[in-house]
Short mmCIF file of C-alpha atoms in Angstrom, two decimals:
data_model
loop_
_atom_site.label_atom_id
_atom_site.label_comp_id
_atom_site.label_asym_id
_atom_site.label_seq_id
_atom_site.Cartn_x
_atom_site.Cartn_y
_atom_site.Cartn_z
CA UNK A 1 90.82 227.14 -18.83
CA UNK A 2 90.59 224.97 -15.76
CA UNK A 3 91.03 221.20 -15.76
CA UNK A 4 90.94 218.72 -12.91
CA UNK A 5 93.84 216.30 -12.35
CA UNK A 6 93.35 213.09 -10.38
CA UNK A 7 96.21 211.00 -9.03
CA UNK A 8 96.02 207.27 -8.40
CA UNK A 9 98.02 204.63 -6.56
CA UNK A 10 101.40 205.83 -5.25
CA UNK A 11 101.15 209.00 -7.32
CA UNK A 12 98.93 210.22 -4.47
CA UNK A 13 101.79 209.65 -2.04
CA UNK A 14 104.15 211.60 -4.28
CA UNK A 15 101.80 214.57 -4.65
CA UNK A 16 100.22 214.42 -1.20
CA UNK A 17 96.77 214.77 -2.75
CA UNK A 18 94.33 212.78 -4.85
CA UNK A 19 93.02 215.68 -6.89
CA UNK A 20 94.25 219.07 -8.03
CA UNK A 21 93.12 221.79 -10.45
CA UNK A 22 95.26 223.27 -13.17
CA UNK A 23 95.01 226.55 -15.08
CA UNK A 24 96.07 226.07 -18.70
CA UNK A 25 96.01 228.23 -21.85
CA UNK A 26 93.22 227.52 -24.34
CA UNK A 27 93.79 224.42 -26.53
CA UNK A 28 96.51 223.10 -24.27
CA UNK A 29 97.25 219.42 -24.81
CA UNK A 30 97.34 216.52 -22.38
CA UNK A 31 101.14 216.61 -22.68
CA UNK A 32 101.10 220.28 -21.66
CA UNK A 33 99.00 219.39 -18.64
CA UNK A 34 101.41 216.63 -17.68
CA UNK A 35 104.34 219.07 -17.86
CA UNK A 36 102.50 221.59 -15.73
CA UNK A 37 101.72 218.89 -13.15
CA UNK A 38 105.40 217.88 -12.96
CA UNK A 39 106.36 221.50 -12.46
CA UNK A 40 104.03 221.67 -9.48
CA UNK A 41 104.88 218.17 -8.17
CA UNK A 42 108.53 217.51 -9.09
CA UNK A 43 108.40 214.07 -7.43
CA UNK A 44 106.42 212.87 -10.47
CA UNK A 45 109.26 213.73 -12.88
CA UNK A 46 111.03 210.44 -12.24
CA UNK A 47 107.96 208.47 -13.41
CA UNK A 48 107.30 210.75 -16.38
CA UNK A 49 107.92 208.12 -19.07
CA UNK A 50 105.93 205.35 -17.44
CA UNK A 51 102.98 207.57 -16.45
CA UNK A 52 99.62 206.54 -17.94
CA UNK A 53 97.26 209.35 -18.88
CA UNK A 54 93.51 209.37 -19.30
CA UNK A 55 90.89 212.00 -19.91
CA UNK A 56 87.62 210.90 -18.39
CA UNK A 57 87.62 207.10 -18.67
CA UNK A 58 89.71 206.80 -21.85
CA UNK A 59 93.44 206.71 -22.38
CA UNK A 60 94.64 209.60 -24.54
CA UNK A 61 97.93 210.49 -26.22
CA UNK A 62 99.96 213.60 -25.32
CA UNK A 63 98.59 215.37 -28.40
CA UNK A 64 95.01 215.19 -27.13
CA UNK A 65 93.55 218.71 -26.96
CA UNK A 66 91.90 219.49 -23.65
CA UNK A 67 88.66 221.29 -22.96
CA UNK A 68 87.50 223.38 -20.01
CA UNK A 69 86.52 221.12 -17.12
CA UNK A 70 88.19 217.96 -18.43
CA UNK A 71 89.09 215.38 -15.81
CA UNK A 72 92.62 214.12 -16.32
CA UNK A 73 93.93 211.04 -14.54
CA UNK A 74 97.62 210.34 -14.06
CA UNK A 75 98.78 206.99 -12.73
CA UNK A 76 101.54 204.38 -12.73
CA UNK A 77 101.36 201.13 -14.75
CA UNK A 78 98.28 199.15 -13.82
CA UNK A 79 98.44 195.91 -11.83
CA UNK A 80 95.04 194.24 -11.87
CA UNK A 81 94.62 190.55 -11.31
CA UNK B 1 77.51 187.96 -25.88
CA UNK B 2 76.38 188.10 -22.26
CA UNK B 3 78.66 189.96 -19.88
CA UNK B 4 78.69 190.43 -16.14
CA UNK B 5 81.24 192.66 -14.44
CA UNK B 6 81.64 193.16 -10.71
CA UNK B 7 84.24 195.25 -8.88
CA UNK B 8 83.62 194.73 -5.20
CA UNK B 9 85.23 194.83 -1.76
CA UNK B 10 83.35 191.63 -0.85
CA UNK B 11 85.03 188.20 -0.93
CA UNK B 12 84.50 186.36 -4.20
CA UNK B 13 81.71 183.82 -3.72
CA UNK B 14 82.68 181.02 -6.07
CA UNK B 15 79.75 178.79 -5.08
CA UNK B 16 77.22 181.51 -5.85
CA UNK B 17 78.92 182.33 -9.15
CA UNK B 18 78.86 178.68 -10.18
CA UNK B 19 75.22 178.37 -9.18
CA UNK B 20 74.35 181.32 -11.45
CA UNK B 21 76.10 179.84 -14.49
CA UNK B 22 73.90 179.66 -17.57
CA UNK B 23 74.93 178.02 -20.78
CA UNK B 24 72.96 177.19 -23.88
CA UNK B 25 73.03 173.68 -25.32
CA UNK B 26 75.55 174.59 -28.03
CA UNK B 27 78.26 175.40 -25.51
CA UNK B 28 81.02 172.85 -24.94
CA UNK B 29 83.65 174.66 -22.89
CA UNK B 30 83.77 176.54 -19.60
CA UNK B 31 87.08 178.04 -18.50
CA UNK B 32 87.38 179.64 -15.08
CA UNK B 33 90.52 181.47 -14.00
CA UNK B 34 91.17 182.63 -10.47
CA UNK B 35 94.04 184.89 -9.52
CA UNK B 36 95.03 184.29 -5.91
CA UNK B 37 97.11 186.52 -3.60
CA UNK B 38 100.51 184.94 -2.92
CA UNK B 39 102.56 185.23 0.27
CA UNK B 40 105.55 186.59 -1.64
CA UNK B 41 105.45 189.85 -3.57
CA UNK B 42 108.88 190.29 -5.10
CA UNK B 43 111.28 189.77 -2.19
CA UNK B 44 108.75 190.68 0.49
CA UNK B 45 106.61 188.37 2.59
CA UNK B 46 103.14 189.83 2.77
CA UNK B 47 99.88 189.03 4.50
CA UNK B 48 97.54 190.65 1.99
CA UNK B 49 97.30 192.97 -1.00
CA UNK B 50 95.29 196.18 -0.87
CA UNK B 51 93.74 196.71 -4.30
CA UNK B 52 92.73 200.19 -5.44
CA UNK B 53 90.58 200.72 -8.53
CA UNK B 54 89.57 203.78 -10.51
CA UNK B 55 86.13 202.19 -10.67
CA UNK B 56 84.50 204.18 -13.44
CA UNK B 57 87.44 203.86 -15.81
CA UNK B 58 88.08 200.23 -14.85
CA UNK B 59 84.49 199.32 -15.77
CA UNK B 60 84.78 201.20 -19.06
CA UNK B 61 88.09 199.54 -19.94
CA UNK B 62 86.73 196.10 -19.08
CA UNK B 63 83.74 196.80 -21.34
CA UNK B 64 86.06 197.76 -24.20
CA UNK B 65 87.96 194.49 -23.72
CA UNK B 66 84.69 192.53 -23.65
CA UNK B 67 83.72 194.19 -26.95
CA UNK B 68 87.01 193.10 -28.50
CA UNK B 69 86.37 189.53 -27.34
CA UNK B 70 82.89 189.62 -28.83
CA UNK B 71 84.30 190.76 -32.17
CA UNK B 72 87.09 188.15 -32.24
CA UNK B 73 85.50 184.96 -30.88
CA UNK B 74 82.08 183.27 -30.70
CA UNK B 75 81.98 183.51 -26.92
CA UNK B 76 78.55 183.14 -25.32
CA UNK B 77 79.31 184.62 -21.93
CA UNK B 78 82.00 186.48 -20.00
CA UNK B 79 81.73 186.97 -16.26
CA UNK B 80 84.40 188.76 -14.26
CA UNK B 81 84.73 189.70 -10.60
CA UNK B 82 87.67 191.76 -9.34
CA UNK B 83 87.89 192.27 -5.62
CA UNK B 84 89.23 195.59 -4.27
CA UNK B 85 90.40 196.60 -0.81
CA UNK B 86 92.40 194.23 1.36
CA UNK B 87 92.54 190.69 -0.05
CA UNK B 88 94.37 188.23 2.21
CA UNK B 89 96.98 185.74 1.04
CA UNK B 90 95.38 182.58 -0.41
CA UNK B 91 92.13 184.37 -1.30
CA UNK B 92 91.21 185.10 -4.92
CA UNK B 93 91.37 188.72 -6.11
CA UNK B 94 90.13 187.85 -9.61
CA UNK B 95 87.57 185.39 -10.94
CA UNK B 96 86.96 185.12 -14.69
CA UNK B 97 84.66 182.74 -16.54
CA UNK B 98 84.43 182.26 -20.31
CA UNK B 99 81.75 180.07 -21.89
CA UNK B 100 82.25 179.14 -25.54
CA UNK B 101 81.32 176.40 -28.02
CA UNK B 102 84.86 175.04 -28.07
CA UNK B 103 87.85 174.75 -25.79
CA UNK B 104 90.35 176.62 -27.98
CA UNK B 105 88.08 179.68 -28.13
CA UNK B 106 87.44 179.64 -24.39
CA UNK B 107 91.15 179.45 -23.53
CA UNK B 108 92.16 182.08 -26.09
CA UNK B 109 89.50 184.55 -24.97
CA UNK B 110 90.26 184.01 -21.28
CA UNK B 111 93.97 184.63 -21.74
CA UNK B 112 93.36 187.63 -23.97
CA UNK B 113 91.05 189.12 -21.33
CA UNK B 114 93.58 188.75 -18.52
CA UNK B 115 96.48 190.04 -20.65
CA UNK B 116 94.46 193.06 -21.75
CA UNK B 117 93.33 193.73 -18.17
CA UNK B 118 96.91 193.76 -16.96
CA UNK B 119 97.80 196.36 -19.58
CA UNK B 120 94.80 198.65 -19.46
CA UNK B 121 92.45 198.35 -16.53
CA UNK B 122 93.28 200.91 -13.84
CA UNK B 123 93.66 198.76 -10.74
CA UNK B 124 96.73 198.86 -8.51
CA UNK B 125 98.23 196.77 -5.74
CA UNK B 126 99.75 197.74 -2.40
CA UNK B 127 101.34 194.98 -0.30
CA UNK B 128 100.08 194.74 3.27
CA UNK B 129 101.99 193.42 6.28
CA UNK B 130 105.13 193.19 4.24
CA UNK B 131 108.44 192.34 5.88
CA UNK B 132 110.78 192.92 2.96
CA UNK B 133 114.45 192.08 3.37
CA UNK B 134 115.14 195.82 3.40
CA UNK B 135 112.65 196.76 6.08
CA UNK B 136 113.59 193.84 8.30
CA UNK B 137 117.20 195.00 8.16
CA UNK B 138 116.06 198.24 9.71
CA UNK B 139 114.98 196.34 12.80
CA UNK B 140 117.92 193.98 13.01
CA UNK B 141 120.57 196.67 13.56
CA UNK C 1 102.93 167.56 -7.45
CA UNK C 2 99.61 166.46 -5.97
CA UNK C 3 97.30 164.59 -8.32
CA UNK C 4 93.75 163.36 -8.04
CA UNK C 5 92.11 161.33 -10.80
CA UNK C 6 88.52 160.14 -10.89
CA UNK C 7 86.74 158.23 -13.64
CA UNK C 8 83.17 157.85 -12.53
CA UNK C 9 79.61 157.33 -13.74
CA UNK C 10 78.40 159.85 -11.14
CA UNK C 11 77.61 163.47 -12.08
CA UNK C 12 80.54 165.83 -11.52
CA UNK C 13 80.01 167.67 -8.23
CA UNK C 14 81.66 171.02 -8.85
CA UNK C 15 80.72 172.42 -5.44
CA UNK C 16 82.33 169.50 -3.62
CA UNK C 17 85.44 169.72 -5.81
CA UNK C 18 85.80 173.43 -5.11
CA UNK C 19 85.31 172.86 -1.39
CA UNK C 20 88.17 170.34 -1.40
CA UNK C 21 90.58 172.71 -3.12
CA UNK C 22 93.87 173.13 -1.29
CA UNK C 23 96.54 175.56 -2.31
CA UNK C 24 99.70 176.64 -0.55
CA UNK C 25 100.45 180.34 -0.04
CA UNK C 26 102.87 180.48 -2.97
CA UNK C 27 100.18 179.68 -5.51
CA UNK C 28 98.75 182.51 -7.60
CA UNK C 29 96.69 180.82 -10.30
CA UNK C 30 93.82 178.35 -10.45
CA UNK C 31 92.53 177.29 -13.87
CA UNK C 32 89.44 175.09 -14.13
CA UNK C 33 88.27 173.69 -17.43
CA UNK C 34 84.96 171.96 -17.92
CA UNK C 35 84.01 170.12 -21.08
CA UNK C 36 80.26 170.11 -21.53
CA UNK C 37 78.12 167.85 -23.76
CA UNK C 38 76.66 169.87 -26.63
CA UNK C 39 73.32 169.29 -28.34
CA UNK C 40 74.97 168.93 -31.74
CA UNK C 41 77.48 166.19 -32.53
CA UNK C 42 78.53 166.72 -36.10
CA UNK C 43 75.29 167.08 -38.03
CA UNK C 44 73.21 165.16 -35.47
CA UNK C 45 71.05 166.54 -32.68
CA UNK C 46 71.64 164.44 -29.62
CA UNK C 47 70.29 164.26 -26.09
CA UNK C 48 73.38 162.80 -24.43
CA UNK C 49 76.75 161.16 -24.99
CA UNK C 50 77.50 157.68 -23.70
CA UNK C 51 81.17 157.60 -22.67
CA UNK C 52 83.06 154.32 -22.55
CA UNK C 53 86.47 154.05 -20.89
CA UNK C 54 89.11 151.34 -20.77
CA UNK C 55 89.48 152.26 -17.11
CA UNK C 56 92.78 150.65 -16.24
CA UNK C 57 94.58 151.96 -19.29
CA UNK C 58 92.89 155.38 -19.06
CA UNK C 59 94.15 155.80 -15.49
CA UNK C 60 97.64 154.74 -16.51
CA UNK C 61 97.71 157.11 -19.49
CA UNK C 62 96.45 159.99 -17.34
CA UNK C 63 99.21 159.25 -14.83
CA UNK C 64 101.82 159.36 -17.61
CA UNK C 65 100.49 162.74 -18.71
CA UNK C 66 100.54 164.01 -15.12
CA UNK C 67 104.20 162.94 -14.87
CA UNK C 68 105.00 164.91 -18.02
CA UNK C 69 103.34 167.97 -16.54
CA UNK C 70 105.30 167.55 -13.33
CA UNK C 71 108.56 167.43 -15.30
CA UNK C 72 107.73 170.44 -17.47
CA UNK C 73 106.08 172.92 -15.13
CA UNK C 74 106.09 173.91 -11.43
CA UNK C 75 102.47 172.86 -10.98
CA UNK C 76 101.36 172.24 -7.39
CA UNK C 77 98.21 170.26 -8.07
CA UNK C 78 96.28 168.57 -10.86
CA UNK C 79 92.77 167.27 -10.28
CA UNK C 80 90.76 165.62 -13.04
CA UNK C 81 87.34 164.03 -13.16
CA UNK C 82 86.05 162.31 -16.30
CA UNK C 83 82.49 161.08 -16.22
CA UNK C 84 81.60 157.85 -18.04
CA UNK C 85 78.25 156.37 -19.02
CA UNK C 86 75.41 158.55 -20.25
CA UNK C 87 76.10 162.28 -19.79
CA UNK C 88 73.19 164.49 -20.82
CA UNK C 89 73.48 167.62 -22.96
CA UNK C 90 74.55 170.66 -20.92
CA UNK C 91 76.22 168.53 -18.23
CA UNK C 92 80.01 168.43 -17.86
CA UNK C 93 81.80 165.23 -18.90
CA UNK C 94 85.22 166.57 -17.90
CA UNK C 95 86.45 168.75 -15.04
CA UNK C 96 90.13 169.68 -14.81
CA UNK C 97 91.84 171.93 -12.28
CA UNK C 98 95.45 173.13 -12.36
CA UNK C 99 96.99 175.08 -9.47
CA UNK C 100 100.29 176.83 -10.16
CA UNK C 101 102.34 179.79 -8.97
CA UNK C 102 101.62 181.77 -12.12
CA UNK C 103 98.92 182.12 -14.71
CA UNK C 104 101.00 181.23 -17.77
CA UNK C 105 102.04 177.91 -16.24
CA UNK C 106 98.49 177.05 -15.20
CA UNK C 107 97.08 177.74 -18.67
CA UNK C 108 99.90 175.92 -20.47
CA UNK C 109 99.65 172.83 -18.27
CA UNK C 110 95.86 172.72 -18.50
CA UNK C 111 95.85 172.90 -22.29
CA UNK C 112 98.66 170.36 -22.56
CA UNK C 113 96.72 167.96 -20.35
CA UNK C 114 93.55 168.20 -22.41
CA UNK C 115 95.41 167.93 -25.73
CA UNK C 116 97.35 164.88 -24.52
CA UNK C 117 94.16 163.29 -23.17
CA UNK C 118 92.46 163.67 -26.53
CA UNK C 119 95.33 161.87 -28.23
CA UNK C 120 96.08 159.09 -25.78
CA UNK C 121 93.53 158.35 -23.10
CA UNK C 122 91.25 155.46 -24.14
CA UNK C 123 87.80 156.97 -23.72
CA UNK C 124 85.20 156.95 -26.49
CA UNK C 125 81.90 158.65 -27.20
CA UNK C 126 78.62 157.32 -28.53
CA UNK C 127 75.83 159.81 -29.25
CA UNK C 128 72.50 159.06 -27.59
CA UNK C 129 69.06 160.05 -28.84
CA UNK C 130 70.54 161.27 -32.06
CA UNK C 131 68.35 162.33 -34.93
CA UNK C 132 70.96 162.78 -37.63
CA UNK C 133 69.86 164.09 -41.00
CA UNK C 134 70.56 160.60 -42.38
CA UNK C 135 68.56 158.63 -39.84
CA UNK C 136 65.63 161.04 -39.90
CA UNK C 137 65.44 160.57 -43.68
CA UNK C 138 64.82 156.90 -42.95
CA UNK C 139 61.61 157.82 -41.17
CA UNK C 140 60.43 160.50 -43.55
CA UNK C 141 60.01 158.21 -46.55
CA UNK D 1 101.25 130.84 -27.72
CA UNK D 2 97.89 132.25 -26.71
CA UNK D 3 97.15 135.96 -26.36
CA UNK D 4 93.96 137.75 -25.44
CA UNK D 5 92.53 140.45 -27.69
CA UNK D 6 90.11 143.05 -26.34
CA UNK D 7 88.00 145.29 -28.54
CA UNK D 8 86.75 148.71 -27.53
CA UNK D 9 84.18 151.24 -28.72
CA UNK D 10 82.62 150.42 -32.11
CA UNK D 11 85.25 147.75 -32.75
CA UNK D 12 83.02 145.59 -30.52
CA UNK D 13 80.12 146.14 -32.93
CA UNK D 14 82.30 145.16 -35.88
CA UNK D 15 83.56 141.96 -34.23
CA UNK D 16 80.41 141.11 -32.30
CA UNK D 17 82.49 140.45 -29.17
CA UNK D 18 84.53 142.37 -26.63
CA UNK D 19 87.24 139.78 -26.17
CA UNK D 20 88.78 136.97 -28.19
CA UNK D 21 91.79 134.67 -27.91
CA UNK D 22 94.38 134.19 -30.59
CA UNK D 23 96.86 131.40 -31.25
CA UNK D 24 100.14 132.80 -32.58
CA UNK D 25 103.60 131.38 -33.32
CA UNK D 26 106.31 132.05 -30.71
CA UNK D 27 107.80 135.58 -30.86
CA UNK D 28 104.97 136.88 -33.00
CA UNK D 29 104.71 140.66 -33.02
CA UNK D 30 101.81 142.98 -32.24
CA UNK D 31 101.56 143.63 -36.00
CA UNK D 32 101.24 139.88 -36.60
CA UNK D 33 98.46 139.74 -34.05
CA UNK D 34 96.67 142.63 -35.72
CA UNK D 35 96.86 140.85 -39.09
CA UNK D 36 95.50 137.65 -37.57
CA UNK D 37 92.62 139.57 -35.99
CA UNK D 38 91.73 141.17 -39.33
CA UNK D 39 91.73 137.75 -40.96
CA UNK D 40 89.22 136.55 -38.39
CA UNK D 41 87.19 139.80 -38.35
CA UNK D 42 87.42 141.30 -41.88
CA UNK D 43 85.20 144.23 -40.87
CA UNK D 44 88.23 145.66 -39.02
CA UNK D 45 90.30 145.84 -42.22
CA UNK D 46 88.83 149.18 -43.18
CA UNK D 47 90.06 150.76 -39.92
CA UNK D 48 93.46 149.08 -40.09
CA UNK D 49 95.49 152.28 -40.44
CA UNK D 50 93.69 154.24 -37.74
CA UNK D 51 93.58 151.38 -35.23
CA UNK D 52 95.34 152.06 -31.92
CA UNK D 53 97.11 149.12 -30.29
CA UNK D 54 98.08 148.52 -26.71
CA UNK D 55 99.54 145.63 -24.77
CA UNK D 56 98.35 145.79 -21.20
CA UNK D 57 97.93 149.50 -20.44
CA UNK D 58 100.65 150.84 -22.76
CA UNK D 59 100.59 151.70 -26.43
CA UNK D 60 103.06 149.60 -28.42
CA UNK D 61 104.36 149.67 -31.99
CA UNK D 62 103.76 146.87 -34.51
CA UNK D 63 107.28 145.55 -33.87
CA UNK D 64 106.53 144.82 -30.22
CA UNK D 65 107.21 141.13 -29.52
CA UNK D 66 104.38 139.38 -27.71
CA UNK D 67 104.52 136.93 -24.85
CA UNK D 68 102.21 134.12 -23.83
CA UNK D 69 99.13 135.50 -22.12
CA UNK D 70 99.58 139.11 -23.23
CA UNK D 71 96.44 141.22 -23.27
CA UNK D 72 96.18 143.17 -26.50
CA UNK D 73 93.69 146.00 -26.95
CA UNK D 74 92.55 147.26 -30.33
CA UNK D 75 90.48 150.40 -30.62
CA UNK D 76 89.61 153.39 -32.78
CA UNK D 77 90.99 156.91 -32.15
CA UNK D 78 90.18 158.08 -28.63
CA UNK D 79 87.63 160.81 -27.90
CA UNK D 80 87.88 161.78 -24.25
CA UNK D 81 86.71 165.16 -23.00
#
């Protein structure tokens, strides 16, 4: 299945893009997607533990099972205010 | 509970926001918080902060926080404006207003909202015009 | 620490107060609290509150509280306006502004100021136009 | 010695005046003054324990020793805000 991955803040600088697509096996999890992203963009490995992950507009845990077409967002800790 | 949420590149118009305030006759407390861009960000002197928001998710996360406030406290109204794009030093990036029957509720809800925002709402900062001690060293050698 | 204290029978002019705000470029937080007259005072419906102040002592007690804030927190500015005389329902009787480098300091100092005021500053309330359940019984028999 | 006593808020209603003078023995205390006031205005006895006392613009304890011409203020709990 294909999912979309969006990068925010300085993650865009590390990947050189704001959006990418990922091919994943059926019933892959958000954690699987994160691993696949790090394989493609090794610069994100360093921030692996502090990376926040959302599907659509909601935060989700690594166990979250993805569906075809899901929009994943990966970003560093937020800093509003 | 009434809510009003604005994420905008425009300067925050405090006078207009105050003019639009509505409170019923049971309300005894209005708390307004403004977060203002400071000239120091860590060790760097900056001229502005460039705020980036994931708008759709930021709105959704703010709405979730508003719902938590509504469940926890008898707040009549929450209004919040977060500016995005380049916000110069000394200008507000955040304006929050809580209207409640009593002071303790208004303060508690306002602080909860800001704390929750800083943990969950996808907005990020990038310093502008920074001369950090590191980068100025580059020019001094 | 800059301080500005006003005890006045005039309505509180929020727009003018905001226009006079001054903050240096190290300040990141502005907290404004307004206390507003509510239509219920205990069990009575009222139309206003008549505030009486022992002006000289009230000013002195506010100054003592300001000094405590200055000793405890790195606050840049405290401004406070307390209206006296008849203040109608829905109008503010109290306006307080704290400007500080950080949010936590601004909230702590603002709440301390209001708590201390309510314990020490000689200002008293008298409900106006009240129809308490007791006094309306007088007319219903 | 003579001291001045000022009444505030509903204490004025109970005494029927906003200011009164009091003759006290030398080195009388603020507590002595309070007792003398209650003797003259018995309606204030009920509020004796909740009465706040100041000399000039400062709160003082009952032990505070008065001087000729001191201005005492007696009032109920304050209600600013």
